[in-house]
Each structure stands twice: as C-alpha cells, then as structure tokens.
Amino acid sequence: MAKFKVKDLKLAEQGKMKIEWAESRMPVLAALRAKYKKTKPFKGFKIAGCLHVTKETAVLIKTFIDAGAELSWSGCNPLSTQDDVAASLAKDGVSIFAWHGMNTKEFYWCIDRTLDFKPHLTLDDGADLIFTVHKKYTNLIPNIIGGTEETTTGVHRLRKMAEKGALKYPVFAVNDMITKWDFDNVYGTGQSSIDGILRATSVLIAGKNFVVAGYGHCGSGVANRAKGLGANVIITEVKPTSALKGTLEGHEVMKMDEAAKVGDIFITATGVKDVIVGRHFLSMKDGAIICNTGHYDCEINLVELEKIKKSKRTIRPNCEEYTLNNGKKIYILAQGRLVNLSAAEGHPSEVMDMSFANQFNAQLALVNMYKSGKKYSVDVHKLPDEMDQEIAGVKLATMGLKLDKLTKEQIMYNDDFSAGT
Ligand code: ARJ
C-alpha cells in the first residue's frame, strides 16, 4: 500500500459511494478517461497535487491514474477535506495526506510528504505547493517539467512571482480557461456558497440584506443566486467597472462601512485581506452572519474580532457565535475559511467536470511538450481557445444539446471586412 495519512480508513466505503455519485455527473472527465486509458500518456510521470480533497477531486485523481500517472496528493485547505473520500482514495492505493481540521503545521507537513517522491509535475489550487517547492525544495526544480493552477488567487500569486523573476518553471493558469472561470467561479461558487451558508445556519434568505464583498466572477455568482432566493443584495467594491455592473444588474452598491450597519448576511469574495475588520463588526446588527468564499481566510479579520469579543462558543457545526464587548452577538461561519468547501461539499460535480478537464489537459500539454523535446517558457500560460470549445462541446453533447453550424456563406461573410450597410 502507498504511504498515506487520513482520518479514518473505516470511512472508505462511504467515500467510495460519494465518488461514484460524482463520477456519474462528470462526463467530460469520463470521456478523457476513455480516450487515454489505453495509451497512458502519463506513464512514467509523477504528479504532486495540492487541491481540496473532495469527491470531484477523487474523480480527477482516478482519471490521472487511468492515464498512467503516479500521484501524491494533499488538500489545499485545512477544512475542506472530505474524510470519507480521502479514506477511499487511500484504500485504493493513492498516496494521500489529508484530513479535515488539520492545523497549519500539519498542512505544510502534508505538502512536504507529497514532495517525497520527487514529482515531475505540480498541480495547485492556491499555489501553496508550488510556493513550497520554490521556497524549500529548490533541489526538486530541475526535475520538474511544469505546473498547473486552479484558482484566481493562485494565478494572481504566480503572475506576481513571474513578474519578479521568482518563478522557476512554466505553469498553466487553468483558471483562465472560459470553461473554468465562466462556469466554476460563477455558477459553482454561487450555488455552493449558498449551500454552505444554509448548512451552517439554515436561515431564510428571502428578505435578508445580503452583502457581497467583491463583484468579480465569484461574487456575482453568489449575489445573483441570493437575489434569486429573494434577498436584497448589497455589493461592496473597489473597482468602478465591477461596481457599475453590480448596480446595473439590480443590486445596491455601497461602502462596507455603510453595508456593515444594515447587512444580515455577509460574504467576502475579493481575494484580498481585511475586507471586514474590527470597526465593521462593532457596527453590525445583532445576529449578523459573516462568511468568506475567497481562497484564503484573510478576508475577514478574525484577529481584530478576537480583541473585541466578550466570549465565543460553537453554536452549530461551522457556526461560531461571538458575543462582542458591545453586547451584540454575531456569527462567523467555517472560521472564515471558504464556506462552500468547509461547510458544504464545494461546487457541484457538473461544473468541476469542466474545471478538471482543463486541469487534465494542461498537465497533458506539459507532458506532451516534454516528450517532444521542447519546453514551455518559464511563465504563466493558457491553453489554446480551441480546447475550451472542445470541452464545452463535449459537455453540451453529454447534455443532449445540439448546436447550429455556420454555413459556407456565413463563414465567408464573417471573413469579409467589406460587407457593411
Ligand atoms: C474540488 C473545488 C470544488 C470541489 O475550482 C474551485 C476553485 O477555484 C477553488 C478555490 O480554492 C475551489 C475549487 N473547488 C470548488 N469546489 N475543488 N472539489 N467540489
């Protein structure tokens, strides 16, 4: 058996069923699996992965294994691991280091273990693995062909590394594919964040003042789902175009200092720190619920909250009640970590299907380039647009939906710049 550390192997059977449930809703990955099962393009290649251990990730892992890869995996968030899924993977021989509720030291210990087998490729969500390689394991870099990154925050980190000349091998920004950010970030985050809030609180959304900090792809997804449930949505923003979009889509726009006074439910989706801080908590209404769906837990300043609290207790799973010095009670969900993966199961399988097809294709692009004897430049790359259309095409076909085709005349019209009035 491969090396692993998970919470409890006895959960494996339950995890296996969960994975089967996801598998049946991930047809694009199934198509890739069928396509590469025989040729095994990853044979001889080792991938270290650091990405939320969920039932959907398990399907990605199995797809890589069927395509010949050897893997070692850790979770990319201390609260997002589904212990039953991790147990099932360990039982199936996957080298996995992940459990729910680990501390920061354990988190990095797990990443270290996935590097023990000296990978050829890294796969990240949030860039903690690749950053660890660059900081602590530079000896591994000559052996590494490249890496891939799942999320906006990770891609942002990698671009900063590339700008400063700190990036030492090529990476693919999976997040930048249309079939990732325009679906996963919007509809995935929209639904799974609401799911997390409901599982942690079971409150009525209709009629609530629902404050969304950040109106990017994730924030707009959450805002529009909350609106659909009958909430009065308030947007806070720093970027004029995003704020403008929010207001034209029917939401109120105001500063957080104002929103803090009227909000019933708050969610941060910005990617930056200190979006909700001490003075905001103090001006909130009694009973306010606060959570985050951004990658890191720095958007809500819990250090400042600790300083202004009288007491705290866990009143429900993933729901911490803080009694403040001013006598009011406010509620923090999932310790300020991504509420959708900590208090719920993350995005539904149907959207992760496309995100992970992009992960697979990006890893394969790195391997194919290596096999051809060439190299990608040390930079942040994107797969060609045709690959997006291919993934969307397979997805549509599996949904039984058909498209029109351009006629010869339409193609000629498109190419003809002289055609006008
Ligand atoms: C694995 C998930 C899931 C899920 O693709 C999403 C993204 O960009 C991440 C930011 O950390 C989370 C990731 N994600 C969302 N849902 N990864 N399994 N079910």
Coordinates of C-alpha atoms and ligand atoms in Angstrom, one line a residue:
M1 CA 0.0 0.0 0.0
A2 CA 1.1 3.6 -0.8
K3 CA 2.0 5.9 2.0
F4 CA -0.9 8.0 3.3
K5 CA -2.3 9.8 6.3
V6 CA -6.0 10.2 6.6
K7 CA -8.5 10.5 9.4
D8 CA -10.1 7.0 9.4
L9 CA -9.9 4.3 6.9
K10 CA -13.2 2.9 8.1
L11 CA -14.9 5.7 6.2
A12 CA -13.7 4.3 2.9
E13 CA -17.0 2.6 1.8
Q14 CA -19.0 5.8 2.3
G15 CA -16.3 7.7 0.4
K16 CA -16.4 5.3 -2.5
M17 CA -20.1 5.8 -2.9
K18 CA -19.7 9.5 -2.8
I19 CA -17.0 9.3 -5.6
E20 CA -19.3 7.1 -7.7
W21 CA -22.1 9.7 -7.3
A22 CA -19.7 12.4 -8.6
E23 CA -18.4 10.2 -11.4
S24 CA -21.8 9.7 -12.9
R25 CA -22.1 13.5 -13.2
M26 CA -18.7 14.2 -14.7
P27 CA -19.0 13.0 -18.3
V28 CA -16.1 15.2 -19.7
L29 CA -13.6 13.5 -17.4
A30 CA -15.2 10.2 -18.3
A31 CA -14.5 10.9 -22.0
L32 CA -10.9 11.8 -21.2
R33 CA -10.5 8.6 -19.2
A34 CA -11.9 6.5 -22.1
K35 CA -9.6 8.3 -24.5
Y36 CA -6.4 7.9 -22.6
K37 CA -6.9 4.6 -20.8
K38 CA -5.1 2.5 -23.4
T39 CA -2.3 4.9 -24.5
K40 CA -1.5 6.0 -20.9
P41 CA 0.3 9.3 -21.8
F42 CA 1.3 10.0 -18.2
K43 CA 3.1 6.7 -17.8
G44 CA 6.4 7.3 -16.0
F45 CA 5.3 10.8 -14.8
K46 CA 4.7 11.7 -11.2
I47 CA 2.2 14.4 -10.2
A48 CA 2.2 16.0 -6.8
G49 CA -1.2 17.6 -6.2
C50 CA -2.5 20.1 -3.6
L51 CA -6.2 20.6 -4.2
H52 CA -9.3 20.2 -2.0
V53 CA -9.9 16.5 -1.3
T54 CA -13.5 16.2 -2.5
K55 CA -15.5 13.6 -4.4
E56 CA -14.9 15.6 -7.6
T57 CA -11.1 15.7 -7.0
A58 CA -11.2 12.0 -6.5
V59 CA -12.6 11.6 -9.9
L60 CA -9.8 13.8 -11.3
I61 CA -7.2 11.7 -9.4
K62 CA -8.7 8.5 -10.8
T63 CA -8.6 9.9 -14.3
F64 CA -4.9 10.7 -14.0
I65 CA -4.2 7.2 -12.7
D66 CA -6.1 5.6 -15.6
A67 CA -4.0 7.7 -17.9
G68 CA -0.8 6.2 -16.4
A69 CA 0.2 8.9 -13.8
E70 CA 1.7 8.2 -10.4
L71 CA 0.3 10.6 -7.8
S72 CA 0.8 12.0 -4.4
W73 CA -1.8 14.4 -3.0
S74 CA -2.6 16.8 -0.2
G75 CA -5.6 19.1 0.4
C76 CA -5.2 22.8 -0.2
N77 CA -7.2 24.0 2.8
P78 CA -7.3 22.8 6.4
L79 CA -11.1 22.5 6.5
S80 CA -12.0 21.3 3.0
T81 CA -11.0 17.6 3.1
Q82 CA -13.9 15.1 2.9
D83 CA -12.5 12.4 5.2
D84 CA -14.6 9.6 3.7
V85 CA -13.3 10.5 0.2
A86 CA -9.7 10.6 1.5
A87 CA -10.1 7.2 3.1
S88 CA -11.5 5.7 -0.1
L89 CA -8.5 7.0 -2.1
A90 CA -6.0 5.7 0.5
K91 CA -7.7 2.3 0.4
D92 CA -7.4 2.3 -3.4
G93 CA -3.7 2.8 -3.1
V94 CA -3.4 6.6 -3.6
S95 CA -0.7 8.3 -1.7
I96 CA -2.8 10.9 0.1
F97 CA -2.1 13.1 3.0
A98 CA -5.3 15.0 4.1
W99 CA -7.8 15.2 6.9
H100 CA -10.4 17.7 7.9
G101 CA -9.5 20.1 10.7
M102 CA -5.7 20.0 10.4
N103 CA -3.6 22.9 11.7
T104 CA -1.2 25.0 9.7
K105 CA 1.9 22.9 10.7
E106 CA 0.1 19.7 9.7
F107 CA -1.0 21.4 6.4
Y108 CA 2.6 22.0 5.4
W109 CA 3.7 18.6 6.7
C110 CA 1.3 17.1 4.2
I111 CA 2.6 19.1 1.3
D112 CA 6.2 18.1 2.3
R113 CA 5.1 14.4 2.2
T114 CA 3.7 14.8 -1.4
L115 CA 7.1 16.0 -2.5
D116 CA 8.9 13.0 -1.1
F117 CA 8.5 11.1 -4.3
K118 CA 10.2 13.9 -6.3
P119 CA 7.4 14.8 -8.7
H120 CA 7.8 15.8 -12.4
L121 CA 4.7 18.0 -12.3
T122 CA 2.8 20.0 -9.7
L123 CA -0.9 20.7 -9.6
D124 CA -2.1 23.5 -7.3
D125 CA -5.1 25.3 -6.0
G126 CA -3.9 28.5 -4.4
A127 CA -0.2 28.0 -5.2
D128 CA 0.9 26.7 -1.8
L129 CA 2.6 23.6 -3.2
I130 CA 4.5 25.4 -6.0
F131 CA 5.4 28.1 -3.5
T132 CA 6.7 25.4 -1.1
V133 CA 8.8 23.9 -3.9
H134 CA 10.3 27.3 -4.7
K135 CA 11.0 28.2 -1.1
K136 CA 12.0 24.9 0.5
Y137 CA 12.7 22.3 -2.2
T138 CA 14.6 24.1 -4.9
N139 CA 16.6 20.9 -5.4
L140 CA 13.5 19.4 -7.0
I141 CA 13.1 22.1 -9.6
P142 CA 15.5 20.7 -12.2
N143 CA 13.3 17.5 -12.2
I144 CA 10.0 19.4 -12.6
I145 CA 8.5 19.9 -16.1
G146 CA 5.8 22.4 -15.1
G147 CA 2.7 23.0 -13.0
T148 CA -0.9 23.9 -13.2
E149 CA -3.0 26.2 -11.1
E150 CA -6.7 26.0 -10.4
T151 CA -7.8 29.3 -9.0
T152 CA -7.9 33.1 -9.4
T153 CA -5.9 33.7 -6.2
G154 CA -3.2 31.2 -7.1
V155 CA -2.9 32.5 -10.7
H156 CA -2.5 36.0 -9.2
R157 CA 0.3 34.8 -6.9
L158 CA 2.1 33.1 -9.8
R159 CA 1.8 36.1 -12.1
K160 CA 3.5 38.2 -9.3
M161 CA 6.2 35.5 -9.0
A162 CA 6.7 35.6 -12.8
E163 CA 6.9 39.4 -12.8
K164 CA 9.5 39.4 -10.1
G165 CA 11.5 36.7 -11.8
A166 CA 10.9 34.3 -8.9
L167 CA 9.0 31.7 -10.9
K168 CA 11.4 28.9 -12.0
Y169 CA 9.3 26.6 -14.2
P170 CA 6.3 27.0 -16.6
V171 CA 2.8 26.9 -15.3
F172 CA -0.7 26.8 -16.8
A173 CA -3.4 29.0 -15.5
V174 CA -6.3 26.6 -15.5
N175 CA -8.5 29.3 -14.0
D176 CA -8.1 31.5 -17.1
M177 CA -10.0 29.0 -19.4
I178 CA -13.5 30.1 -20.2
T179 CA -14.8 26.6 -19.3
K180 CA -13.3 27.2 -15.8
W181 CA -13.9 30.8 -14.7
D182 CA -17.1 31.5 -16.5
F183 CA -18.8 28.4 -15.0
D184 CA -17.0 27.1 -11.9
N185 CA -16.4 30.6 -10.5
V186 CA -19.9 31.9 -11.3
Y187 CA -22.4 29.1 -11.0
G188 CA -20.2 26.8 -8.9
T189 CA -19.4 29.4 -6.3
G190 CA -22.9 30.9 -6.5
Q191 CA -24.6 27.6 -5.6
S192 CA -22.0 26.1 -3.2
S193 CA -21.6 29.2 -1.1
I194 CA -25.3 29.5 -0.6
D195 CA -25.3 25.7 0.2
G196 CA -22.6 26.3 2.8
I197 CA -24.5 29.2 4.4
L198 CA -27.7 27.1 4.6
R199 CA -26.0 24.0 6.0
A200 CA -24.3 26.1 8.7
T201 CA -27.3 28.3 9.6
S202 CA -30.5 27.1 8.0
V203 CA -31.7 30.7 7.9
L204 CA -34.2 32.1 5.5
I205 CA -32.5 34.0 2.7
A206 CA -35.6 35.8 1.4
G207 CA -36.0 39.3 2.7
K208 CA -32.5 39.4 4.1
N209 CA -30.0 42.2 3.4
F210 CA -27.3 40.0 1.8
V211 CA -23.9 41.8 1.5
V212 CA -21.5 40.5 -1.1
A213 CA -17.9 42.0 -0.9
G214 CA -16.4 41.8 -4.4
Y215 CA -18.4 41.6 -7.6
G216 CA -16.0 39.5 -9.7
H217 CA -17.0 36.2 -11.1
C218 CA -17.4 34.5 -7.7
G219 CA -19.1 37.4 -6.1
S220 CA -21.5 38.0 -8.9
G221 CA -22.4 34.3 -8.9
V222 CA -23.2 34.4 -5.2
A223 CA -25.1 37.7 -5.5
N224 CA -27.3 36.5 -8.3
R225 CA -28.2 33.3 -6.6
A226 CA -29.0 35.2 -3.3
K227 CA -31.2 37.5 -5.3
G228 CA -32.9 34.5 -6.8
L229 CA -33.8 33.4 -3.3
G230 CA -35.4 36.7 -2.6
A231 CA -32.6 38.6 -0.8
N232 CA -31.9 42.3 -1.1
V233 CA -28.4 42.2 -2.4
I234 CA -25.8 44.8 -1.5
I235 CA -22.4 44.9 -3.3
T236 CA -19.3 46.5 -1.9
E237 CA -16.5 47.0 -4.4
V238 CA -13.2 48.8 -5.1
K239 CA -13.2 48.5 -8.9
P240 CA -15.5 51.0 -10.7
T241 CA -16.4 48.7 -13.6
S242 CA -17.4 45.9 -11.2
A243 CA -19.5 48.2 -9.1
L244 CA -21.2 49.6 -12.2
K245 CA -22.0 46.0 -13.3
G246 CA -23.4 45.3 -9.9
T247 CA -25.7 48.2 -9.9
L248 CA -26.9 47.6 -13.4
E249 CA -27.7 44.1 -12.5
G250 CA -30.1 45.4 -9.9
H251 CA -28.0 45.3 -6.7
E252 CA -27.4 48.1 -4.3
V253 CA -23.8 49.4 -4.2
M254 CA -22.3 51.0 -1.0
K255 CA -19.2 51.1 1.1
M256 CA -18.6 48.4 3.6
D257 CA -18.7 50.9 6.4
E258 CA -22.4 51.5 5.4
A259 CA -23.2 47.9 4.5
A260 CA -21.9 46.7 7.8
K261 CA -24.7 48.6 9.6
V262 CA -27.6 47.1 7.6
G263 CA -26.4 43.7 6.5
D264 CA -28.0 40.4 7.8
I265 CA -25.6 38.1 6.0
F266 CA -22.1 39.0 4.7
I267 CA -19.9 37.1 2.3
T268 CA -16.5 38.1 1.1
A269 CA -15.3 37.1 -2.4
T270 CA -12.5 39.5 -3.1
G271 CA -9.1 37.7 -2.9
V272 CA -7.7 40.5 -0.6
K273 CA -7.3 40.8 3.1
D274 CA -9.1 42.9 5.7
V275 CA -12.4 43.4 3.9
I276 CA -14.3 43.1 7.1
V277 CA -12.4 44.4 10.2
G278 CA -13.0 45.4 13.8
R279 CA -15.0 48.6 13.2
H280 CA -17.3 46.7 10.9
F281 CA -18.1 44.0 13.4
L282 CA -18.8 46.7 16.0
S283 CA -21.3 48.4 13.8
M284 CA -23.2 45.2 12.7
K285 CA -26.7 44.3 13.8
D286 CA -27.3 41.8 16.5
G287 CA -27.4 38.3 14.8
A288 CA -25.4 39.2 11.7
I289 CA -23.9 36.2 9.9
I290 CA -20.5 36.5 8.3
C291 CA -18.6 34.2 6.0
N292 CA -16.0 34.1 3.2
T293 CA -15.8 32.3 -0.1
G294 CA -12.4 33.6 -1.2
H295 CA -9.5 31.2 -1.3
Y296 CA -7.7 32.4 1.8
D297 CA -9.1 33.1 5.3
C298 CA -7.7 36.6 5.5
E299 CA -10.7 38.5 4.1
I300 CA -12.4 38.6 7.5
N301 CA -10.1 39.9 10.2
L302 CA -10.6 37.4 13.0
V303 CA -7.6 38.7 14.9
E304 CA -9.4 42.0 15.4
L305 CA -12.6 40.2 16.2
E306 CA -10.9 38.2 19.0
K307 CA -9.9 41.5 20.6
I308 CA -13.4 42.9 20.7
K309 CA -15.2 39.8 21.8
K310 CA -16.5 39.1 25.3
S311 CA -17.0 35.4 24.7
K312 CA -17.4 32.8 21.9
R313 CA -19.0 29.4 21.5
T314 CA -19.7 26.9 18.7
I315 CA -23.5 27.1 18.5
R316 CA -23.8 24.8 15.5
P317 CA -21.3 22.9 13.3
N318 CA -19.3 25.5 11.3
C319 CA -21.0 28.4 13.1
E320 CA -19.3 30.3 15.9
E321 CA -21.2 32.7 18.0
Y322 CA -19.2 35.8 19.1
T323 CA -20.6 38.0 21.9
L324 CA -19.0 41.4 21.4
N325 CA -18.0 43.9 24.1
N326 CA -21.0 46.0 22.9
G327 CA -23.3 43.1 23.9
K328 CA -24.3 42.1 20.4
K329 CA -23.9 38.6 19.0
I330 CA -22.5 37.9 15.5
Y331 CA -21.9 34.6 13.8
I332 CA -18.8 33.5 11.9
L333 CA -19.1 30.6 9.6
A334 CA -16.3 28.0 9.0
Q335 CA -13.7 30.1 10.8
G336 CA -13.6 32.5 7.9
R337 CA -12.4 29.8 5.5
L338 CA -14.1 29.1 2.2
V339 CA -17.7 28.4 3.4
N340 CA -18.6 26.4 0.3
L341 CA -15.9 23.8 0.8
S342 CA -15.8 23.9 4.6
A343 CA -19.5 23.9 5.5
A344 CA -20.7 22.2 2.3
E345 CA -19.2 19.9 -0.3
G346 CA -17.8 22.6 -2.7
H347 CA -19.1 23.1 -6.2
P348 CA -21.3 20.5 -7.7
S349 CA -19.7 17.8 -9.8
E350 CA -21.2 19.1 -13.1
V351 CA -19.1 22.3 -13.0
M352 CA -16.0 20.7 -11.6
D353 CA -16.2 18.3 -14.6
M354 CA -15.1 21.1 -16.8
S355 CA -12.6 22.7 -14.5
F356 CA -10.9 19.4 -14.0
A357 CA -10.9 18.5 -17.7
N358 CA -8.9 21.7 -18.1
Q359 CA -6.5 20.5 -15.3
F360 CA -6.1 17.3 -17.1
N361 CA -5.5 18.9 -20.5
A362 CA -3.0 21.4 -19.0
Q363 CA -0.9 18.6 -17.3
L364 CA -1.1 16.7 -20.6
A365 CA 0.2 19.7 -22.6
L366 CA 3.2 19.9 -20.3
V367 CA 3.9 16.2 -20.7
N368 CA 3.5 16.3 -24.4
M369 CA 5.8 19.2 -24.8
Y370 CA 8.4 17.4 -22.7
K371 CA 8.1 14.3 -24.8
S372 CA 8.6 16.3 -28.0
G373 CA 11.9 17.5 -26.6
K374 CA 10.8 21.1 -26.3
K375 CA 9.9 23.4 -23.4
Y376 CA 7.4 26.0 -22.5
S377 CA 9.0 29.3 -21.4
V378 CA 9.1 29.9 -17.7
D379 CA 5.9 31.9 -17.5
V380 CA 2.2 31.7 -16.8
H381 CA 0.5 30.1 -19.8
K382 CA -3.0 29.5 -21.0
L383 CA -4.2 26.6 -23.2
P384 CA -5.5 27.5 -26.7
D385 CA -9.1 28.7 -27.0
E386 CA -10.0 25.6 -29.2
M387 CA -9.6 23.5 -26.1
D388 CA -12.3 25.5 -24.3
Q389 CA -14.6 24.9 -27.2
E390 CA -13.8 21.2 -27.2
I391 CA -14.7 20.9 -23.6
A392 CA -17.9 22.9 -23.9
G393 CA -18.8 20.8 -27.0
V394 CA -18.4 17.5 -25.1
K395 CA -20.3 18.9 -22.2
L396 CA -23.2 20.0 -24.4
A397 CA -23.2 16.7 -26.3
T398 CA -23.5 14.8 -23.0
M399 CA -26.4 17.0 -22.1
G400 CA -28.1 16.1 -25.3
L401 CA -28.0 19.6 -26.6
K402 CA -27.3 20.4 -30.3
L403 CA -25.8 23.5 -31.9
D404 CA -26.2 25.2 -35.3
K405 CA -23.3 25.2 -37.7
L406 CA -22.2 28.2 -39.7
T407 CA -23.0 27.8 -43.4
K408 CA -20.3 28.4 -46.0
E409 CA -21.9 31.7 -46.8
Q410 CA -21.8 32.8 -43.1
I411 CA -18.2 31.9 -42.9
M412 CA -17.4 34.0 -46.0
Y413 CA -19.5 36.9 -44.5
N414 CA -17.5 36.7 -41.3
D415 CA -14.2 36.9 -43.2
D416 CA -15.3 39.7 -45.5
F417 CA -14.5 43.1 -44.0
S418 CA -16.1 45.0 -46.9
A419 CA -19.6 43.9 -46.0
G420 CA -21.5 46.7 -44.3
T421 CA -24.8 48.6 -44.8
Ligands
ARJ1 C1 -12.5 20.5 -5.7 C2 -13.3 22.6 -5.8 C3 -14.6 22.2 -5.5 C4 -14.9 20.8 -5.4 O1 -12.3 25.2 -8.6 C5 -12.6 25.8 -7.4 C6 -11.6 26.9 -7.2 O2 -11.2 27.6 -8.0 C7 -11.2 26.8 -5.8 C8 -10.6 27.8 -4.9 O3 -9.9 27.2 -3.8 C9 -12.0 25.8 -5.1 C10 -12.3 24.8 -6.2 N1 -13.4 24.0 -5.9 C11 -14.7 24.3 -5.7 N2 -15.5 23.2 -5.5 N3 -12.3 21.8 -5.8 N4 -13.8 20.0 -5.5 N5 -16.1 20.2 -5.2

